[in-house]
Each structure stands twice: as C-alpha cells, then as structure tokens.
C-alpha cells in the first residue's frame, strides 16, 4: 500500500523530503502546504500534489495517511498536536521546540495517543555511523569507553538566522547530542564551553560559533563533541568509537576518490563534500523508509518524541554549562 504524505513546509529541507517522498516505491506526495504558497506550487510542479497555504486544510483533507513537518520550529508543537488529534503519524524535523516547557506540555498527549511520532534525526541512518553503532553493540571493540564526534559546518549562517535559531547547542549540536545517545542513551552529566571566535553574528546575538561539549554516561563512558560554525576544508563530519579491544572510525566523505601526486605534493585530494544535503542524502532516504514502517505499525528504529525531548534537555544543559561555567547533572528518564 502506498503511504500518501502531506508535506508542511517547502524550504530547503522540505524540498529534500518532497523529492524522497515522490521518488519512493512506497510513498506518494498527496498534499503540500506552505503559507508562502508559491514555494508549494513550485514543489508541486516538480513532484505532484495538491497545494494549499493552510496546513489545516491539508491535515483535514482525508487524502493523506501521514504528515511530514518541515516548517519553521515555532510551528512544530501545534502541528504535531493537530496531527495526533487526527490520528495521523507524523515525522517532524528537529527540534520539537526551543522551549522544553512546550515540549513537556505535549509529552503526555503524544504518549497516550498511540499515534506514531518520529523526529528527524537523520544522522542515525547514515550508513557509516549506523555501521559503527551496530559493530559497537556487537562487542567488536569491547565496552565503549570514549566516543568522539566532530561536526563543523562550512560557514556560519546569517546573523538573522542565528537570532531565531535558539543558539548553537539547540540548532547545531542537537544532532550530535542525538548521535551521542544513539550510542550511549543514558547520559547523566553535561559540561560545555563555547566562544565567539570569528563570527560577528554569534557575537551580536550572544551565541557561540565554537564549542566543545563533554558528556558522561551512566556507564562511565565519555563523549566529546567538537563543533565549529566554519571549516575551510568543507563539511567536517567525523566520529570515533574507542573501546578496550580497539576503535572504529568514520572519516569525512570526499568529493572525489582521485588523488594527485607530484614533486610538490603526495596524494593531494579535493575538498570534502560541501554541506549536509550532499553528505547525508542517503540518510534522508533511509530515514523516510524507516518512518514508513513506523506509520504502518511495523518494527522501526525511527527516533521517537522522547529522543527529541532528550536531545533538547541536553542542549539546554549545555547552554547553562557554557554560559554559567557549571557542570550540569541531567536525568533523561524523568
């Protein structure tokens, strides 16, 4: 059975989801909603679907089986709430909200509804990261002692974006918090430091452009997250899992496998891939496939509402730690 999707939001990430939905064997793009309706029309012209500028019309059309929310963060809670009320499985881009109080106010509704709600932490579905996680879980390197996650963007976003982003920990590091929990779900302590080393937008809005976070798991394992809003060499996405019996590493994805050796340089290589849309293209496809299983009531590894909440709790703790120079205890089971 083809799962008919309603897509809400047609910005950069919405367009990625539209292409994946329209290109899937098990999915179709039935409705598209965006208050900037011209964007919705452009997506519909490429991938099909009925267009509206009103998300409520999409949700109550009776012509969709699931909802993908790719609209701005302040709309997420209301859209998840309405989808759950209507019994529509929903895949929502991160974060659920920037305010943990709004997330917690929705928590019982999601829990009691029985309606599938998944969060868009697509990096869990990156083949390389998923392989390392499976091999760690299988005991290939012994007990996990250290996890190092390096995530650096090619360039800082505009200052206007930083102003509404919720800050680096809620906007950027939140993916790394989820990746940390993918390996070590029971994080109990957060310590973070940040600086505004180079970006005027970060300075203007009291944010950080450079950050390091240390997480401690209940097992005693340590996670180190290294972030920067710029990287001259391209999109820097690396991971190392270290255990008593060895280590597993994920390197950056190159733009080409060709290297050059001359009298001046040996094995000179081109830059890394440019940004997340290229680096994680396969992950977005696999994320959608896994959500389809969830929506159908099948076994699924889709990140849950609780995973989304936990990542925000860690982001909030990191913000307090970096701002107040404290070590923050966290209880993700509360």
Short mmCIF file of C-alpha atoms in Angstrom, two decimals, residues 51-311:
data_model
loop_
_atom_site.label_atom_id
_atom_site.label_comp_id
_atom_site.label_asym_id
_atom_site.label_seq_id
_atom_site.Cartn_x
_atom_site.Cartn_y
_atom_site.Cartn_z
CA UNK A 51 -1.33 22.80 -2.96
CA UNK A 52 -2.64 24.92 -0.09
CA UNK A 53 -1.43 27.80 2.04
CA UNK A 54 -3.31 26.38 5.06
CA UNK A 55 -1.88 23.40 6.98
CA UNK A 56 -5.30 22.70 8.49
CA UNK A 57 -6.74 22.08 5.02
CA UNK A 58 -4.00 19.56 4.37
CA UNK A 59 -4.49 17.83 7.72
CA UNK A 60 -8.26 17.50 7.37
CA UNK A 61 -8.33 16.66 3.66
CA UNK A 62 -8.97 12.99 4.27
CA UNK A 63 -6.49 12.30 1.48
CA UNK A 64 -3.30 11.72 3.46
CA UNK A 65 -2.03 8.84 5.60
CA UNK A 66 0.92 10.59 7.25
CA UNK A 67 2.41 14.05 7.75
CA UNK A 68 5.96 15.31 7.31
CA UNK A 69 6.57 18.59 9.15
CA UNK A 70 9.41 20.64 7.64
CA UNK A 71 8.10 24.07 8.63
CA UNK A 72 9.84 26.55 10.99
CA UNK A 73 10.48 25.33 14.54
CA UNK A 74 7.85 27.56 16.27
CA UNK A 75 5.12 25.72 14.32
CA UNK A 76 6.14 22.20 15.28
CA UNK A 77 4.27 21.74 18.56
CA UNK A 78 0.93 22.92 17.17
CA UNK A 79 1.28 20.81 14.02
CA UNK A 80 2.27 17.66 15.94
CA UNK A 81 -0.66 18.23 18.30
CA UNK A 82 -3.14 18.55 15.46
CA UNK A 83 -1.76 15.54 13.58
CA UNK A 84 -2.00 13.42 16.72
CA UNK A 85 -5.58 14.59 17.31
CA UNK A 86 -6.45 13.43 13.81
CA UNK A 87 -4.62 10.12 14.20
CA UNK A 88 -2.03 10.93 11.54
CA UNK A 89 1.51 9.55 12.01
CA UNK A 90 3.97 12.42 11.88
CA UNK A 91 7.66 12.79 11.08
CA UNK A 92 8.85 16.18 12.33
CA UNK A 93 12.15 17.92 11.71
CA UNK A 94 14.22 18.73 14.78
CA UNK A 95 13.87 20.31 17.25
CA UNK A 96 10.37 19.74 18.62
CA UNK A 97 10.57 23.28 20.02
CA UNK A 98 13.16 25.61 21.52
CA UNK A 99 11.30 25.70 24.86
CA UNK A 100 11.35 22.47 26.88
CA UNK A 101 8.18 23.57 28.68
CA UNK A 102 6.20 23.44 25.42
CA UNK A 103 7.69 20.03 24.67
CA UNK A 104 6.75 18.71 28.09
CA UNK A 105 3.22 20.09 27.75
CA UNK A 106 2.83 17.95 24.62
CA UNK A 107 4.51 14.88 26.04
CA UNK A 108 1.51 13.19 27.70
CA UNK A 109 -0.67 13.81 24.65
CA UNK A 110 1.81 12.01 22.41
CA UNK A 111 2.32 9.20 24.92
CA UNK A 112 -1.37 8.49 25.42
CA UNK A 113 -2.43 8.87 21.79
CA UNK A 114 -0.73 5.80 20.39
CA UNK A 115 -0.11 7.81 17.21
CA UNK A 116 3.43 7.34 15.85
CA UNK A 117 5.56 10.49 16.20
CA UNK A 118 9.14 10.46 14.91
CA UNK A 119 11.87 13.12 14.97
CA UNK A 120 14.13 13.93 12.05
CA UNK A 121 17.49 12.92 13.46
CA UNK A 122 18.57 11.60 10.09
CA UNK A 123 22.21 11.05 11.00
CA UNK A 124 21.28 7.82 12.77
CA UNK A 125 20.59 6.48 9.30
CA UNK A 126 23.91 7.44 7.76
CA UNK A 127 25.32 4.08 6.62
CA UNK A 128 28.76 4.68 8.11
CA UNK A 129 27.54 5.87 11.51
CA UNK A 130 24.94 3.11 11.66
CA UNK A 131 27.58 0.51 10.85
CA UNK A 132 29.87 1.71 13.65
CA UNK A 133 27.00 1.70 16.12
CA UNK A 134 25.98 -1.85 15.16
CA UNK A 135 29.57 -3.08 15.48
CA UNK A 136 29.98 -1.41 18.88
CA UNK A 137 26.72 -3.02 20.02
CA UNK A 138 28.01 -6.39 18.80
CA UNK A 139 31.05 -6.01 21.10
CA UNK A 140 33.65 -5.77 18.35
CA UNK A 141 35.76 -3.21 20.24
CA UNK A 142 34.76 -4.27 23.74
CA UNK A 143 32.99 -1.94 26.11
CA UNK A 144 32.64 1.59 24.72
CA UNK A 145 34.85 3.94 26.73
CA UNK A 146 35.13 7.06 24.59
CA UNK A 147 33.06 8.48 21.75
CA UNK A 148 34.36 11.49 19.83
CA UNK A 149 32.07 13.40 17.46
CA UNK A 150 33.45 16.18 15.27
CA UNK A 151 30.94 18.39 13.45
CA UNK A 152 31.97 21.57 11.69
CA UNK A 153 29.87 23.47 9.15
CA UNK A 154 31.50 25.05 6.07
CA UNK A 155 30.38 28.57 7.04
CA UNK A 156 28.36 30.35 9.70
CA UNK A 157 24.70 31.06 8.94
CA UNK A 158 23.39 34.63 8.53
CA UNK A 159 23.04 36.70 11.69
CA UNK A 160 19.27 36.86 11.14
CA UNK A 161 19.12 33.06 11.34
CA UNK A 162 21.23 32.92 14.49
CA UNK A 163 18.81 35.37 16.14
CA UNK A 164 15.95 32.84 15.93
CA UNK A 165 17.89 29.56 15.99
CA UNK A 166 17.95 29.04 19.74
CA UNK A 167 21.75 29.07 19.74
CA UNK A 168 24.40 26.65 18.59
CA UNK A 169 23.53 23.90 21.08
CA UNK A 170 19.82 23.75 20.19
CA UNK A 171 20.37 24.34 16.48
CA UNK A 172 23.59 22.55 15.52
CA UNK A 173 24.86 20.41 18.40
CA UNK A 174 21.41 18.89 18.91
CA UNK A 175 22.21 16.43 16.09
CA UNK A 176 25.39 15.45 17.93
CA UNK A 177 23.51 15.03 21.21
CA UNK A 178 21.22 12.58 19.48
CA UNK A 179 24.18 10.78 17.94
CA UNK A 180 25.74 10.51 21.41
CA UNK A 181 22.52 8.94 22.69
CA UNK A 182 22.39 6.62 19.69
CA UNK A 183 25.50 5.00 21.17
CA UNK A 184 25.00 5.82 24.87
CA UNK A 185 21.34 6.54 25.74
CA UNK A 186 21.88 7.11 29.46
CA UNK A 187 23.73 10.45 29.61
CA UNK A 188 23.88 11.75 33.19
CA UNK A 189 26.21 14.78 33.06
CA UNK A 190 26.95 17.66 30.69
CA UNK A 191 29.87 20.09 30.61
CA UNK A 192 30.26 22.64 27.82
CA UNK A 193 32.38 25.58 26.85
CA UNK A 194 31.93 27.97 23.95
CA UNK A 195 33.41 31.08 22.41
CA UNK A 196 32.58 33.55 19.67
CA UNK A 197 35.94 33.26 17.97
CA UNK A 198 35.20 34.59 14.49
CA UNK A 199 31.52 35.20 13.68
CA UNK A 200 30.03 38.67 14.13
CA UNK A 201 26.51 37.22 14.04
CA UNK A 202 27.25 34.99 17.00
CA UNK A 203 28.69 37.94 18.92
CA UNK A 204 25.73 40.15 18.05
CA UNK A 205 23.21 37.64 19.39
CA UNK A 206 25.15 36.33 22.38
CA UNK A 207 25.79 32.94 20.79
CA UNK A 208 28.88 30.78 20.27
CA UNK A 209 30.49 29.89 16.98
CA UNK A 210 32.90 27.38 18.54
CA UNK A 211 32.00 24.83 21.21
CA UNK A 212 33.22 21.70 22.95
CA UNK A 213 30.86 19.53 24.99
CA UNK A 214 31.72 16.64 27.29
CA UNK A 215 29.01 14.15 28.22
CA UNK A 216 29.28 11.40 30.82
CA UNK A 217 27.17 8.28 30.50
CA UNK A 218 25.86 6.20 33.38
CA UNK A 219 28.38 3.52 32.38
CA UNK A 220 31.25 5.96 32.88
CA UNK A 221 31.89 6.31 29.15
CA UNK A 222 32.81 9.79 27.97
CA UNK A 223 31.53 11.57 24.85
CA UNK A 224 33.39 14.56 23.42
CA UNK A 225 31.60 16.75 20.87
CA UNK A 226 33.64 19.30 18.90
CA UNK A 227 31.72 21.96 16.96
CA UNK A 228 32.57 24.93 14.79
CA UNK A 229 30.42 27.11 12.57
CA UNK A 230 33.13 27.20 9.91
CA UNK A 231 35.58 24.83 8.24
CA UNK A 232 37.87 25.88 5.41
CA UNK A 233 38.20 22.27 4.21
CA UNK A 234 34.44 21.66 3.77
CA UNK A 235 31.78 19.88 5.77
CA UNK A 236 33.68 18.15 8.59
CA UNK A 237 31.78 15.13 9.93
CA UNK A 238 33.88 12.54 11.76
CA UNK A 239 33.33 10.02 14.53
CA UNK A 240 35.50 7.68 16.58
CA UNK A 241 34.33 4.98 18.98
CA UNK A 242 37.08 3.72 21.29
CA UNK A 243 36.91 0.62 23.46
CA UNK A 244 39.12 -1.78 25.37
CA UNK A 245 39.63 -4.01 22.33
CA UNK A 246 40.06 -1.37 19.63
CA UNK A 247 38.43 1.54 17.86
CA UNK A 248 36.13 2.25 14.92
CA UNK A 249 36.30 5.49 12.94
CA UNK A 250 34.28 7.32 10.31
CA UNK A 251 36.20 9.69 8.03
CA UNK A 252 34.93 12.63 6.03
CA UNK A 253 33.23 11.98 2.71
CA UNK A 254 35.38 13.19 -0.23
CA UNK A 255 34.07 14.88 -3.34
CA UNK A 256 36.23 12.56 -5.41
CA UNK A 257 38.29 9.41 -4.90
CA UNK A 258 41.02 10.77 -7.20
CA UNK A 259 44.27 12.00 -5.66
CA UNK A 260 47.26 13.74 -7.22
CA UNK A 261 50.93 13.07 -6.52
CA UNK A 262 53.66 15.30 -7.93
CA UNK A 263 57.09 16.59 -6.98
CA UNK A 264 55.36 19.21 -4.82
CA UNK A 265 52.74 17.10 -3.04
CA UNK A 266 51.83 13.48 -2.45
CA UNK A 267 48.26 12.15 -2.58
CA UNK A 268 46.73 15.63 -2.82
CA UNK A 269 42.97 15.26 -2.62
CA UNK A 270 39.97 17.51 -3.37
CA UNK A 271 37.87 19.09 -0.58
CA UNK A 272 35.29 17.22 1.46
CA UNK A 273 31.65 17.31 0.48
CA UNK A 274 30.17 20.77 0.77
CA UNK A 275 27.19 20.53 3.12
CA UNK A 276 24.62 18.34 4.83
CA UNK A 277 22.30 17.94 1.84
CA UNK A 278 25.10 16.17 -0.03
CA UNK A 279 26.73 14.38 2.92
CA UNK A 280 23.50 12.96 4.31
CA UNK A 281 21.49 12.39 1.12
CA UNK A 282 21.30 8.63 1.69
CA UNK A 283 20.44 9.13 5.36
CA UNK A 284 17.34 11.18 4.48
CA UNK A 285 16.11 8.40 2.17
CA UNK A 286 16.63 5.71 4.80
CA UNK A 287 15.02 7.90 7.47
CA UNK A 288 11.87 8.13 5.36
CA UNK A 289 11.83 4.38 4.70
CA UNK A 290 12.07 3.66 8.42
CA UNK A 291 9.26 6.10 9.19
CA UNK A 292 7.03 4.35 6.65
CA UNK A 293 7.47 1.17 8.68
CA UNK A 294 6.59 3.05 11.86
CA UNK A 295 3.48 4.57 10.30
CA UNK A 296 2.34 1.10 9.24
CA UNK A 297 2.73 -0.30 12.73
CA UNK A 298 5.81 -2.35 11.88
CA UNK A 299 9.01 -2.59 13.90
CA UNK A 300 11.01 0.59 13.31
CA UNK A 301 14.15 2.33 14.53
CA UNK A 302 12.80 5.85 13.92
CA UNK A 303 13.90 8.32 16.62
CA UNK A 304 10.94 8.98 18.88
CA UNK A 305 9.37 12.03 20.50
CA UNK A 306 11.27 11.02 23.66
CA UNK A 307 14.54 11.07 21.71
CA UNK A 308 13.69 14.58 20.54
CA UNK A 309 12.95 15.67 24.09
CA UNK A 310 16.17 14.13 25.43
CA UNK A 311 18.29 15.96 22.85
#
